[in-house]
Short mmCIF file of C-alpha atoms in Angstrom, two decimals:
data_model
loop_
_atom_site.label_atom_id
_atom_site.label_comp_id
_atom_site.label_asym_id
_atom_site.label_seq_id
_atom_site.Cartn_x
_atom_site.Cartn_y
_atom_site.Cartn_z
CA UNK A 295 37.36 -19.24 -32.74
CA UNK A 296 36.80 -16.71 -29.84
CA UNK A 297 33.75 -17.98 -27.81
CA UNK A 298 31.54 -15.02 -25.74
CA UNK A 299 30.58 -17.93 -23.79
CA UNK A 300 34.05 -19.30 -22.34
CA UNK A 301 35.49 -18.20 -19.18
CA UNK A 302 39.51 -19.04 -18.21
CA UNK A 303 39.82 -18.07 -14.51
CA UNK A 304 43.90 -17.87 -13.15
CA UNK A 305 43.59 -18.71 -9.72
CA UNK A 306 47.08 -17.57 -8.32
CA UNK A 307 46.34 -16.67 -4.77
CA UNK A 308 45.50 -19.65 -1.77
CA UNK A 309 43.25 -17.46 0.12
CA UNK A 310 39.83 -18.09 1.11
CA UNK A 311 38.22 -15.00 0.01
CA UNK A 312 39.76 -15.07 -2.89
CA UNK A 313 38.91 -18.70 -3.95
CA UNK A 314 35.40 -18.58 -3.11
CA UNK A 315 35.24 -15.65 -5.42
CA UNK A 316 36.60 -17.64 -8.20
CA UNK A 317 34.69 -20.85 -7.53
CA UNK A 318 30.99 -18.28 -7.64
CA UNK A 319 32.39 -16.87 -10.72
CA UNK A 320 33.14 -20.29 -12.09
CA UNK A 321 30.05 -21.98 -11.00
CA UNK A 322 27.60 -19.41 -11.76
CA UNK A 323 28.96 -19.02 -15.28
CA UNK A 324 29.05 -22.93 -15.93
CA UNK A 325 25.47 -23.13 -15.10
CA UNK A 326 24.17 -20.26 -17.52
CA UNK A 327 25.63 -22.73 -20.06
CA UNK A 328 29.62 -20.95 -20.11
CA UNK A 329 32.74 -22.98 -21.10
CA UNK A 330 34.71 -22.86 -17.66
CA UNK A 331 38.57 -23.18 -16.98
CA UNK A 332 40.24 -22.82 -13.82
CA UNK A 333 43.93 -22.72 -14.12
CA UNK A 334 45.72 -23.18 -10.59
CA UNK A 335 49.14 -22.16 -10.24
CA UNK A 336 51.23 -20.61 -7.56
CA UNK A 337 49.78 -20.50 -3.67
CA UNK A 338 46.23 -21.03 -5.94
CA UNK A 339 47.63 -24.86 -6.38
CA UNK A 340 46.74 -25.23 -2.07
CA UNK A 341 42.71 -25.08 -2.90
CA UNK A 342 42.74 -28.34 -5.17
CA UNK A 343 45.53 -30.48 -2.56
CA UNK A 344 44.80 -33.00 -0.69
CA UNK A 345 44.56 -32.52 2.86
CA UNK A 346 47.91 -33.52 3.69
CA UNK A 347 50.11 -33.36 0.74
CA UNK A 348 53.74 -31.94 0.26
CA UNK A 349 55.20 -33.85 3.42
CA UNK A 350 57.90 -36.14 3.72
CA UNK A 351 59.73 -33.75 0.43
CA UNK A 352 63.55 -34.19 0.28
CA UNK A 353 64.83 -31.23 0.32
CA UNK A 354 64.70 -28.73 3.01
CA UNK A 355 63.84 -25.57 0.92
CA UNK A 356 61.16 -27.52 -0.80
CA UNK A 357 59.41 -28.86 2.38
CA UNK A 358 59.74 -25.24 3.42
CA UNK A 359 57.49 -24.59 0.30
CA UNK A 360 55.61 -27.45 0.66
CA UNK A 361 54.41 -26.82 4.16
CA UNK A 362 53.66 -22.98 3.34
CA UNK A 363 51.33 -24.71 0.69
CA UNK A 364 49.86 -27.68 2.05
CA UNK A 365 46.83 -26.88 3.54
CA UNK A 366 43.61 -28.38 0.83
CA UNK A 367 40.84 -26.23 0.76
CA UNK A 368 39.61 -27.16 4.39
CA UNK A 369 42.25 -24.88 5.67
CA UNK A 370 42.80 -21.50 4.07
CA UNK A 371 43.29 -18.24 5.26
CA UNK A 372 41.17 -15.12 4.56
CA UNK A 373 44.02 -12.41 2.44
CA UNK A 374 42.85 -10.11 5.57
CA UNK A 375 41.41 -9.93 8.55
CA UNK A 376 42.04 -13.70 9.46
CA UNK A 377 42.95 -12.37 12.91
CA UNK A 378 45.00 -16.29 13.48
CA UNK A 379 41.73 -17.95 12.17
CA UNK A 380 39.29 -16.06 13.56
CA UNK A 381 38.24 -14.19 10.49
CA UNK A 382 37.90 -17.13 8.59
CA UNK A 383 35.81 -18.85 11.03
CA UNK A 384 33.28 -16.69 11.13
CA UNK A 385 33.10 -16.27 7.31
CA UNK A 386 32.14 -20.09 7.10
CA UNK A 387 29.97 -19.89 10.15
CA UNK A 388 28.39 -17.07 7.97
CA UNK A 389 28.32 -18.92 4.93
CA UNK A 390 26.62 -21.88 6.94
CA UNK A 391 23.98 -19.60 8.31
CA UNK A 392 23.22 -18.47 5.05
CA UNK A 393 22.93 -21.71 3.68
CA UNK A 394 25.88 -20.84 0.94
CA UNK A 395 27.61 -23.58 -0.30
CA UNK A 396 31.27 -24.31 1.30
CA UNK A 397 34.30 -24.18 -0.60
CA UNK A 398 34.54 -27.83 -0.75
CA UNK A 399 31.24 -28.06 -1.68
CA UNK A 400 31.58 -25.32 -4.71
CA UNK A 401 34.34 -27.65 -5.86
CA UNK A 402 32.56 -30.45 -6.01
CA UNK A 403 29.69 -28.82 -8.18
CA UNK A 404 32.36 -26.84 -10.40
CA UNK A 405 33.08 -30.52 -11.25
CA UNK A 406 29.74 -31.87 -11.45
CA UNK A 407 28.94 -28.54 -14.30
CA UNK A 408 32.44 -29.77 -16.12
CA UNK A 409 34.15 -26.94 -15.00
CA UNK A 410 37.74 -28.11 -16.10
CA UNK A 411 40.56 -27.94 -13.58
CA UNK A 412 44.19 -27.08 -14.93
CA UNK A 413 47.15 -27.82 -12.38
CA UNK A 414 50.06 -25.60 -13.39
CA UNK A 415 53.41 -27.95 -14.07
CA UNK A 416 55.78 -25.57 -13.10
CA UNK A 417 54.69 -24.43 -9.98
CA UNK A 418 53.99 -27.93 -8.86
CA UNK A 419 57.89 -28.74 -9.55
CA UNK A 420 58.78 -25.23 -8.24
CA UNK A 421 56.68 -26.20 -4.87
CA UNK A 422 58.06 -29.69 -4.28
CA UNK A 423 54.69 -31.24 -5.22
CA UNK A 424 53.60 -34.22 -7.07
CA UNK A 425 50.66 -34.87 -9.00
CA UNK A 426 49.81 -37.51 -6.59
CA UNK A 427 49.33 -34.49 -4.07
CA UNK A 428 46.12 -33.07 -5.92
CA UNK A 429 42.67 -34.39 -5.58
CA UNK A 430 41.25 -36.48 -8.23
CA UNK A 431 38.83 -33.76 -9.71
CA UNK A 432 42.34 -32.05 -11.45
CA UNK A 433 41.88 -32.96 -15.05
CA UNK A 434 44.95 -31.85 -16.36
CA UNK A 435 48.42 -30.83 -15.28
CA UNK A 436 49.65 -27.97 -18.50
CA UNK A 437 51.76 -25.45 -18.35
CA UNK A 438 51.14 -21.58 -19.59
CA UNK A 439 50.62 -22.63 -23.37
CA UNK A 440 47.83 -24.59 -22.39
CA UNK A 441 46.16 -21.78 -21.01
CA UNK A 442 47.02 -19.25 -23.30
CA UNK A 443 45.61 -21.35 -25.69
CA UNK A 444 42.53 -21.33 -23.61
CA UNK A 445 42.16 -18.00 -23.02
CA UNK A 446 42.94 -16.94 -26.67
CA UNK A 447 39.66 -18.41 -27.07
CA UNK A 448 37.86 -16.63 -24.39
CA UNK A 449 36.08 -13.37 -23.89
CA UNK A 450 36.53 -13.45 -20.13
CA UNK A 451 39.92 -14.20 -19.00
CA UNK A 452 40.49 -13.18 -14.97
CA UNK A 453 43.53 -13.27 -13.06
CA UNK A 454 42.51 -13.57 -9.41
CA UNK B 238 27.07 -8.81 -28.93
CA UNK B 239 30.57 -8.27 -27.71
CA UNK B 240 31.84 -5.00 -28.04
CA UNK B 241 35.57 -4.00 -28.20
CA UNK B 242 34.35 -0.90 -26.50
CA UNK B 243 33.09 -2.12 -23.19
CA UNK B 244 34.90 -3.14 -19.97
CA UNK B 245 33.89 -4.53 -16.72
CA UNK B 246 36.15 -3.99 -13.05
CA UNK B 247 35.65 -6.54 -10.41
CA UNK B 248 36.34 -4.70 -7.42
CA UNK B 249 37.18 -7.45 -4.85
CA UNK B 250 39.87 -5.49 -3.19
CA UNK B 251 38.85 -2.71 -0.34
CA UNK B 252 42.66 -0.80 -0.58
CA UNK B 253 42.88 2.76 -1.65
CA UNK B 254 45.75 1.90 -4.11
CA UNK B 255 43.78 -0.90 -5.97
CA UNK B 256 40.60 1.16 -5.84
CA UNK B 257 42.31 4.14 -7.39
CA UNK B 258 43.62 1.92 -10.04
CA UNK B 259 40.36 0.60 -10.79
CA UNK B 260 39.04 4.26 -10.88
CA UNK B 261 41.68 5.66 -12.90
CA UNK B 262 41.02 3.15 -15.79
CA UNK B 263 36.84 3.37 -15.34
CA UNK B 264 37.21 7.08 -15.70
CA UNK B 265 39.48 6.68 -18.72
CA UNK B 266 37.48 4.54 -20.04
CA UNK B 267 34.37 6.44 -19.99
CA UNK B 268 36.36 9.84 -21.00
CA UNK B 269 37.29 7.69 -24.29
CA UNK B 270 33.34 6.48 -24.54
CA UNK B 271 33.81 3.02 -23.41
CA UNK B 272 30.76 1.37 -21.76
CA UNK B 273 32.11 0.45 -17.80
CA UNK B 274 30.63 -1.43 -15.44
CA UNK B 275 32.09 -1.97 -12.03
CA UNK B 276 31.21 -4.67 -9.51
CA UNK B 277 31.89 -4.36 -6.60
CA UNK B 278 32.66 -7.91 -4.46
CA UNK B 279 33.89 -9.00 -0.72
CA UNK B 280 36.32 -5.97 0.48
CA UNK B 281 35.76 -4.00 -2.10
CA UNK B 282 32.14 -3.04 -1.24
CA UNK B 283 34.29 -0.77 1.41
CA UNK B 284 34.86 1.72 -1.69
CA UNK B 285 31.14 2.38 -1.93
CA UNK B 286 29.88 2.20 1.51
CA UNK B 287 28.82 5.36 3.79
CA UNK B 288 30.96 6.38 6.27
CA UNK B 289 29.60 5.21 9.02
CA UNK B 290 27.60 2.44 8.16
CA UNK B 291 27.80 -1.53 8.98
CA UNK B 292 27.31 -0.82 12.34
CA UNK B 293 24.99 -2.30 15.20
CA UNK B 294 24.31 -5.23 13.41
CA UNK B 295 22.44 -8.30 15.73
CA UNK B 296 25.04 -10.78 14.98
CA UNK B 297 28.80 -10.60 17.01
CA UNK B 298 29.99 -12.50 13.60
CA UNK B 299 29.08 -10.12 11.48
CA UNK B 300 29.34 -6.83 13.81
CA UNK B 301 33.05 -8.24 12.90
CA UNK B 302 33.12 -8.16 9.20
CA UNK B 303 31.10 -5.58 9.08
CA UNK B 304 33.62 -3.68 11.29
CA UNK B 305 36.37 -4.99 9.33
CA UNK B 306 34.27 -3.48 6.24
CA UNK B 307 33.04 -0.34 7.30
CA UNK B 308 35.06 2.81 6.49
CA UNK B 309 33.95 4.01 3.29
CA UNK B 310 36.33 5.73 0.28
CA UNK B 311 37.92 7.70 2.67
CA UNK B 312 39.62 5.32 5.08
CA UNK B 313 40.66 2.67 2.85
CA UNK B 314 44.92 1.47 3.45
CA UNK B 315 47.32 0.92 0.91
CA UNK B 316 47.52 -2.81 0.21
CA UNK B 317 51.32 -2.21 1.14
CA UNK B 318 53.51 -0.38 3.23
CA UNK B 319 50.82 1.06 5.09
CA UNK B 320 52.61 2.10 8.13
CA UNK B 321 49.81 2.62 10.68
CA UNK B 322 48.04 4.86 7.94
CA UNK B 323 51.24 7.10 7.33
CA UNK B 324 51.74 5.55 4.03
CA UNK B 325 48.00 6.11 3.33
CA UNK B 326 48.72 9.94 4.29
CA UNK B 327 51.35 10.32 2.10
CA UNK B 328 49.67 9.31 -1.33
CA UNK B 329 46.58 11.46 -0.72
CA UNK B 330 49.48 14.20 0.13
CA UNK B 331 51.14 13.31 -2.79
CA UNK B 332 48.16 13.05 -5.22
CA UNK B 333 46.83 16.49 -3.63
CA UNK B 334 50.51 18.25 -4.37
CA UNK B 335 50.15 16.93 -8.10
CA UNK B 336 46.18 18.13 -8.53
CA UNK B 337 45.33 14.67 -9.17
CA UNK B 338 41.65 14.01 -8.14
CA UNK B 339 41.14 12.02 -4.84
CA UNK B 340 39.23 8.53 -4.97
CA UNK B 341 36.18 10.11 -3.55
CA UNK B 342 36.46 12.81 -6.79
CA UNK B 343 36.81 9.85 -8.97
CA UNK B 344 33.82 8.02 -7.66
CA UNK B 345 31.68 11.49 -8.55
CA UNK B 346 33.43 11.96 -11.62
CA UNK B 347 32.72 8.16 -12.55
CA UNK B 348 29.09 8.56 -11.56
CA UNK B 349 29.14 11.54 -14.06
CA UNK B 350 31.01 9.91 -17.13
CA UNK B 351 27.84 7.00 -16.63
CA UNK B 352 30.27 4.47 -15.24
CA UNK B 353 27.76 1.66 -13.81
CA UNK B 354 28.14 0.91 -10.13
CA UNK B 355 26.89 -2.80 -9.49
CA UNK B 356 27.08 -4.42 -5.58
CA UNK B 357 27.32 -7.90 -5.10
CA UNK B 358 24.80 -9.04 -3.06
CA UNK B 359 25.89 -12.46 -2.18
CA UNK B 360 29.15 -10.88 -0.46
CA UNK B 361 26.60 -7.86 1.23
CA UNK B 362 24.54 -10.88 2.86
CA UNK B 363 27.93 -12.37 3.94
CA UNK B 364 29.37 -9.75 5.60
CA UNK B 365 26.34 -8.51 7.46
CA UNK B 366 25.31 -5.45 5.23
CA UNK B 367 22.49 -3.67 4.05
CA UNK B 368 21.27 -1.70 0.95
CA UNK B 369 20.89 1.62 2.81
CA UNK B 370 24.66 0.90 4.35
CA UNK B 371 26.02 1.85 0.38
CA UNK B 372 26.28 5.22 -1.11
CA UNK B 373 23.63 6.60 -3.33
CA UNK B 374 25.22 6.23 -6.51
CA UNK B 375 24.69 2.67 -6.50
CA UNK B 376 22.77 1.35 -9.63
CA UNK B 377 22.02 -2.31 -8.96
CA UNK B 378 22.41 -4.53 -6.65
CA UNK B 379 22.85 -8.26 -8.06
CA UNK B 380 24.61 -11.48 -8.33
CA UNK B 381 27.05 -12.83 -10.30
CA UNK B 382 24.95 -13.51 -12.92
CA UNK B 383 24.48 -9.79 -13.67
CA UNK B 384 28.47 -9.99 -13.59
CA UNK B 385 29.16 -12.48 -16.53
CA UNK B 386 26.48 -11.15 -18.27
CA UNK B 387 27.61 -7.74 -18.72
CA UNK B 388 31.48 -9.95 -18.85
CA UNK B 389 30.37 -11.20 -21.45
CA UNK B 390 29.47 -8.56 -23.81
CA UNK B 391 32.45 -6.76 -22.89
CA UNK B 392 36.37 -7.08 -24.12
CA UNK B 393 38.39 -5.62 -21.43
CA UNK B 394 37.53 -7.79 -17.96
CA UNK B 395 39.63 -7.37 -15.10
CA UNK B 396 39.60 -8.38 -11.61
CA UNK B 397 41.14 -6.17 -9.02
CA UNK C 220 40.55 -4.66 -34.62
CA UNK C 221 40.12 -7.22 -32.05
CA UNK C 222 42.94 -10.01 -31.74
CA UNK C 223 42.81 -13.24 -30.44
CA UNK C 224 46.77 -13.42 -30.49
CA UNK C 225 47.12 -9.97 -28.71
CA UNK C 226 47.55 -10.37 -24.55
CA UNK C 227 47.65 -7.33 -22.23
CA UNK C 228 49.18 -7.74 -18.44
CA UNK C 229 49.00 -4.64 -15.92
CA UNK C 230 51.55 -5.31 -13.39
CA UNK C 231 50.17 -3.27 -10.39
CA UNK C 232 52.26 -5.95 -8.19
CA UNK C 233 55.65 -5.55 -7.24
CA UNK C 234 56.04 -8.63 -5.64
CA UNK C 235 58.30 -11.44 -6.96
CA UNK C 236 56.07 -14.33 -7.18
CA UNK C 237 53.50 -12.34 -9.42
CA UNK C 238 55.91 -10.78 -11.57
CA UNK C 239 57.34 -14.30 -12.50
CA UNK C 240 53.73 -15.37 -13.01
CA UNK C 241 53.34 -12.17 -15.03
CA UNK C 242 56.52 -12.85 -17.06
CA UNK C 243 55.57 -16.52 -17.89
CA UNK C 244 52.53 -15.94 -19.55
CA UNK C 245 54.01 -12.83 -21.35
CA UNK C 246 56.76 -14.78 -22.27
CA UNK C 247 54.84 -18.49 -23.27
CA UNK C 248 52.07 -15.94 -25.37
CA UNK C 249 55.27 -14.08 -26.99
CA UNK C 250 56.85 -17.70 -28.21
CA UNK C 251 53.25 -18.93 -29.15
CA UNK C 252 53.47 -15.66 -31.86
CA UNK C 253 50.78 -13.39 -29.99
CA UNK C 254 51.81 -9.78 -29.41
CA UNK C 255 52.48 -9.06 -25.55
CA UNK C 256 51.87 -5.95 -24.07
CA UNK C 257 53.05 -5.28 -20.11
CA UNK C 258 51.70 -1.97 -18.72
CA UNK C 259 53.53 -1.12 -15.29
CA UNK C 260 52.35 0.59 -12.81
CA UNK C 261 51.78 1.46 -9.05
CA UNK C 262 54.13 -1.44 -6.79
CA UNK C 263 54.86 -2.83 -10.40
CA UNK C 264 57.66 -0.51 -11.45
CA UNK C 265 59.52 -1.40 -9.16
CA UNK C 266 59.69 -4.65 -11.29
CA UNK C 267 61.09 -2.54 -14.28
CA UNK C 268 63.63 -0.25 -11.78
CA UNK C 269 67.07 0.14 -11.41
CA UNK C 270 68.80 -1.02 -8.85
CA UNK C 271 69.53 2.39 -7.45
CA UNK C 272 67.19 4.29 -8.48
CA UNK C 273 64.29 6.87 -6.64
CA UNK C 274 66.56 8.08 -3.98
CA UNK C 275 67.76 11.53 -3.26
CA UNK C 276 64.33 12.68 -3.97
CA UNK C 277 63.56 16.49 -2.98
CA UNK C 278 60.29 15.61 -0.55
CA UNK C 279 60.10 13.34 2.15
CA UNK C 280 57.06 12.25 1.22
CA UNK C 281 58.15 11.41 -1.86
CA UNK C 282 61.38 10.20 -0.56
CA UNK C 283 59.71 7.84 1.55
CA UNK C 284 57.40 6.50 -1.51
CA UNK C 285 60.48 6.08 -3.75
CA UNK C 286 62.06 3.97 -1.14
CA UNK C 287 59.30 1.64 -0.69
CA UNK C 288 59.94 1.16 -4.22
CA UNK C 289 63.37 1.34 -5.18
CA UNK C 290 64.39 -1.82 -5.32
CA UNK C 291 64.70 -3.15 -9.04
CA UNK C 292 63.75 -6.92 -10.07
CA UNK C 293 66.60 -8.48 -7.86
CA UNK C 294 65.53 -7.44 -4.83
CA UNK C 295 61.36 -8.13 -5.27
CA UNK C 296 60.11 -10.36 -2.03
CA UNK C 297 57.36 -12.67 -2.17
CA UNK C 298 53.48 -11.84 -1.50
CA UNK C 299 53.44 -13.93 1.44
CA UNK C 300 55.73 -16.34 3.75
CA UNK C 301 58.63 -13.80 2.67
CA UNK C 302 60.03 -14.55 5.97
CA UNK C 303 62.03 -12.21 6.06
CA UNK C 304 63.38 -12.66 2.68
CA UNK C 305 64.15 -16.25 3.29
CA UNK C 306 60.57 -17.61 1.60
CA UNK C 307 62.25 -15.11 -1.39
CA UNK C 308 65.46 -16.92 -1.61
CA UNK C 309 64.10 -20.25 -1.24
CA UNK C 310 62.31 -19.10 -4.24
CA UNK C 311 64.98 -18.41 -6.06
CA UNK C 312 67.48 -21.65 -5.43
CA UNK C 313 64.87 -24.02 -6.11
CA UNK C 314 64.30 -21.96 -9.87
CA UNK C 315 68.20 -22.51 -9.99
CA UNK C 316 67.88 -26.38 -9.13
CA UNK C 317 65.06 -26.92 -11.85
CA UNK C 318 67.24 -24.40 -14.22
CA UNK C 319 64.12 -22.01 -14.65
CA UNK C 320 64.99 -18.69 -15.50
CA UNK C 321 65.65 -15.89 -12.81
CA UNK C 322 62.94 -13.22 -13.06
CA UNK C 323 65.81 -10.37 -14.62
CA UNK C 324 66.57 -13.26 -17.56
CA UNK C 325 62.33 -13.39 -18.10
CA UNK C 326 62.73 -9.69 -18.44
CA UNK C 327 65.68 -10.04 -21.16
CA UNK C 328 63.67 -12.64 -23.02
CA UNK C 329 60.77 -11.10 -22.90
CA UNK C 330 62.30 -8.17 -25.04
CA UNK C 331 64.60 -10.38 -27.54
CA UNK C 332 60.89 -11.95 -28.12
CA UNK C 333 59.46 -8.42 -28.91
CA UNK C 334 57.27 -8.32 -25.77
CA UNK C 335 56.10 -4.43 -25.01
CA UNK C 336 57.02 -2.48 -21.80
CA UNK C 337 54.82 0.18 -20.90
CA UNK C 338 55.40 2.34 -17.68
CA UNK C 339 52.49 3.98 -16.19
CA UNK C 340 53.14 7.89 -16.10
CA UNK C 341 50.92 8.79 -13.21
CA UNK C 342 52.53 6.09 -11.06
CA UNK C 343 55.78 7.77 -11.72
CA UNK C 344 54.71 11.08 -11.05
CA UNK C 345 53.16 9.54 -7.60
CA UNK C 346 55.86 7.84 -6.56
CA UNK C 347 58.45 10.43 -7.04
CA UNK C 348 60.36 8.58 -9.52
CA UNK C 349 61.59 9.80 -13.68
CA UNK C 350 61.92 8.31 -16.24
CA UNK C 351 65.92 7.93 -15.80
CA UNK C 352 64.89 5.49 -12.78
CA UNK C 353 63.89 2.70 -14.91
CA UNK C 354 65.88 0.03 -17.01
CA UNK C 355 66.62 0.70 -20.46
CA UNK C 356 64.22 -1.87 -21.77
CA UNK C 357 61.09 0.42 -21.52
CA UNK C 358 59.47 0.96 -24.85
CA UNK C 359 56.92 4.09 -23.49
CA UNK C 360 55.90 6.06 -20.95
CA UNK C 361 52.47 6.43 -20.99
CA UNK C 362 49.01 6.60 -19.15
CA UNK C 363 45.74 4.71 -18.90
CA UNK C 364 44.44 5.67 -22.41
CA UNK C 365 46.94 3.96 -23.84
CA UNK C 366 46.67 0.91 -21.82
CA UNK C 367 43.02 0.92 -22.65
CA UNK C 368 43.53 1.38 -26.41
CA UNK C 369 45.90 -1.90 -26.20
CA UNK C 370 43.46 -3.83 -23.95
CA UNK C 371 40.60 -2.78 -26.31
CA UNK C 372 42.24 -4.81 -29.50
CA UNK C 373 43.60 -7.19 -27.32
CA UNK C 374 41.59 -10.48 -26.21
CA UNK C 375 43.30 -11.67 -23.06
CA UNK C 376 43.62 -8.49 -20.61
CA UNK C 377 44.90 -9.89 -17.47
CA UNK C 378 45.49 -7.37 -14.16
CA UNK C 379 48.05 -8.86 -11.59
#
C-alpha cells in the first residue's frame, strides 16, 4: 500500500552540497513522523565509508576506484565552486557559524529518527569495496529491487 | 490528500540547462492545470535572484558564496561544455532562432500560469543572502518542511 | 489512474555512470512486472544516439551542439574522475570482470523487457539533431506533456 508519508531518497552523487541536501530532506521528513530511506549507490556510497576504506584493494583498476571514492563524509567536495577545498571550507565554517548541524552530525540523527540506510551491492562490488568499508549505521546492503520495492510504496521518491 | 495532478521541482542546481528543464516541465504542467510548486535550494536560488544582488556582504566567507551565487537567470552556465560561456551563447542563440521562450520568459510565464515559487531559507542563511537579494515573484520563503509538505500531497516530485 | 507498478526516469544526463544507474532501475522495475517509462532529453540523447550521428549539420552553432553530443552509448564518459577517459574504461573492465552488463546490452534488455523510450522533441530541435540520429529502439518522439501525462499515473518519477 502506497504511503503519503514515506520518503525513498537515491543518493547517487558524493558531493557535499548535494548530501547535505539529502540528509535535511531526510531528517526533516523523519521528524514530522515520515517513513525515510536513503539508498546509497554510486560516488553517493563515499558519505556512509569509513574514513579510510577501499585501500590495500587488489587490483589496480579497482584501487583506482577505490581511492576516487574513499573519502567518508569528513572529506567531500562541494559539485562546484570547491576552488581545491576552499569552497567547502567555508561552507562548514558557515554551517558552524550558523549553528547547523554538520554532515556527520545529520547522519548521526538520520539514525537516531530510524532513517534506514541502504548500501547498494553492486556498486560496492563495482567499486572494489567491502561491506566492512561502511560505517556501522548501514542497515542493509540490497540491490535495485530492494528499492524499487521501497519506492513503489512511496509518494516521494528523489534521485539526487 | 494526494493528488495525481500536482508536482513539486527541487531546484538545487543554478545551470541554465537544468533550470530550463525544470521550467519547461513547470510551465507544462501548469498549461495542462497541474498544481506546481518549485523550491528553490543551494545553487539554484541563482535562478531567482536579482541581477546584481549578493553583494557587499560583512563576511569574506560569504562575500564568496554569495559571489559564486550571484548572477541571476541571465548568467547562469550550462552544467556542460560550457566553454568560457560560448556554449551558454549558443543555446540562447539557438533557442532564439527556434522562437522558443528564454528562461527569463519562462520564469514570467510560470509566474502567470500560478506556478508557486518557494526559497529555501536554510540554504539563503548559508550562503550569505537576503530576502530583498530575490526577485519579486517570490511567494514564500521557508524550510524544508514547507517542501515535504507540499511533496507530499503531490505525485510527480523531482529533484533537479 | 495512479500506479504503484508504473516508474518514470528523465534522463537529462548523458554521462555513463548515470545512464547505467538509470538503466538498472529501469531494468530491475521492468523484471519486477512494473511498466518503465525513459523520457530522454537534453545531454541524455546522446545515451539513445547513433554512433555517427548529428554531424554535417547546416549551422555552426548547431554543429557545434550536435558534436558535444554525438557520441552514442559507447562512447558516454563518466560524471567525474573521467580522467581523460581512463576513470571511463576502468569502468567498463571491472563491469566485464564481475560479468555485469555493458550499458548498450542494458539498452537491448531494457526493450526485450518492454521498457518505453521516449525522446524529448525540443531537445532535438535544440541540439540540431532528427529523428534519423537516434537508434532504432525509440518508441516516440515527443515533448513534456507527454512526459507529464506518464509521470502523472506513474508513482516513482525519478529525474537523473
Amino acid at each position: 500500500m502506497e504511503s503519503k508519508d514515506s520518503v525513498t531518497i537515491v543518493v547517487f552523487s558524493g558531493e557535499l552540497d548535494k548530501a547535505l541536501a539529502a540528509f535535511n530532506i531526510a531528517n526533516t521528513a523523519a521528524s514530522m513522523g515520515m517513513k525515510v530511506s536513503m539508498f546509497f549507490t554510486f560516488w553517493g556510497l563515499s558519505v556512509i565509508q569509513k574514513g579510510k576504506s577501499g585501500r590495500g584493494k587488489k587490483d589496480t583498476l579497482q584501487y583506482m576506484m577505490g581511492k576516487m571514492n574513499r573519502s567518508g563524509a569528513s572529506k567531500l567536495k562541494l559539485s562546484k565552486m570547491n576552488m581545491m577545498g576552499m569552497g567547502g571550507k567555508s561552507m562548514k565554517s558557515l554551517m558552524k557559524k550558523y549553528r547547523m548541524p554538520s554532515l556527520e552530525e545529520m547522519i548521526t540523527l538520520a539514525r537516531e529518527q530510524g532513517v534506514e540506510f541502504v548500501a547498494c551491492t553492486t556498486s560496492i562490488a563495482l567499486m572494489g569495496l567491502e561491506k566492512g568499508d561502511f560505517i556501522d549505521e548501514v542497515d542493509r546492503f540490497a540491490g535495485a529491487s530492494t528499492y524499487l520495492g521501497l519506492a513503489s510504496e512511496s509518494n516521494v521518491n528523489l534521485f539526487i
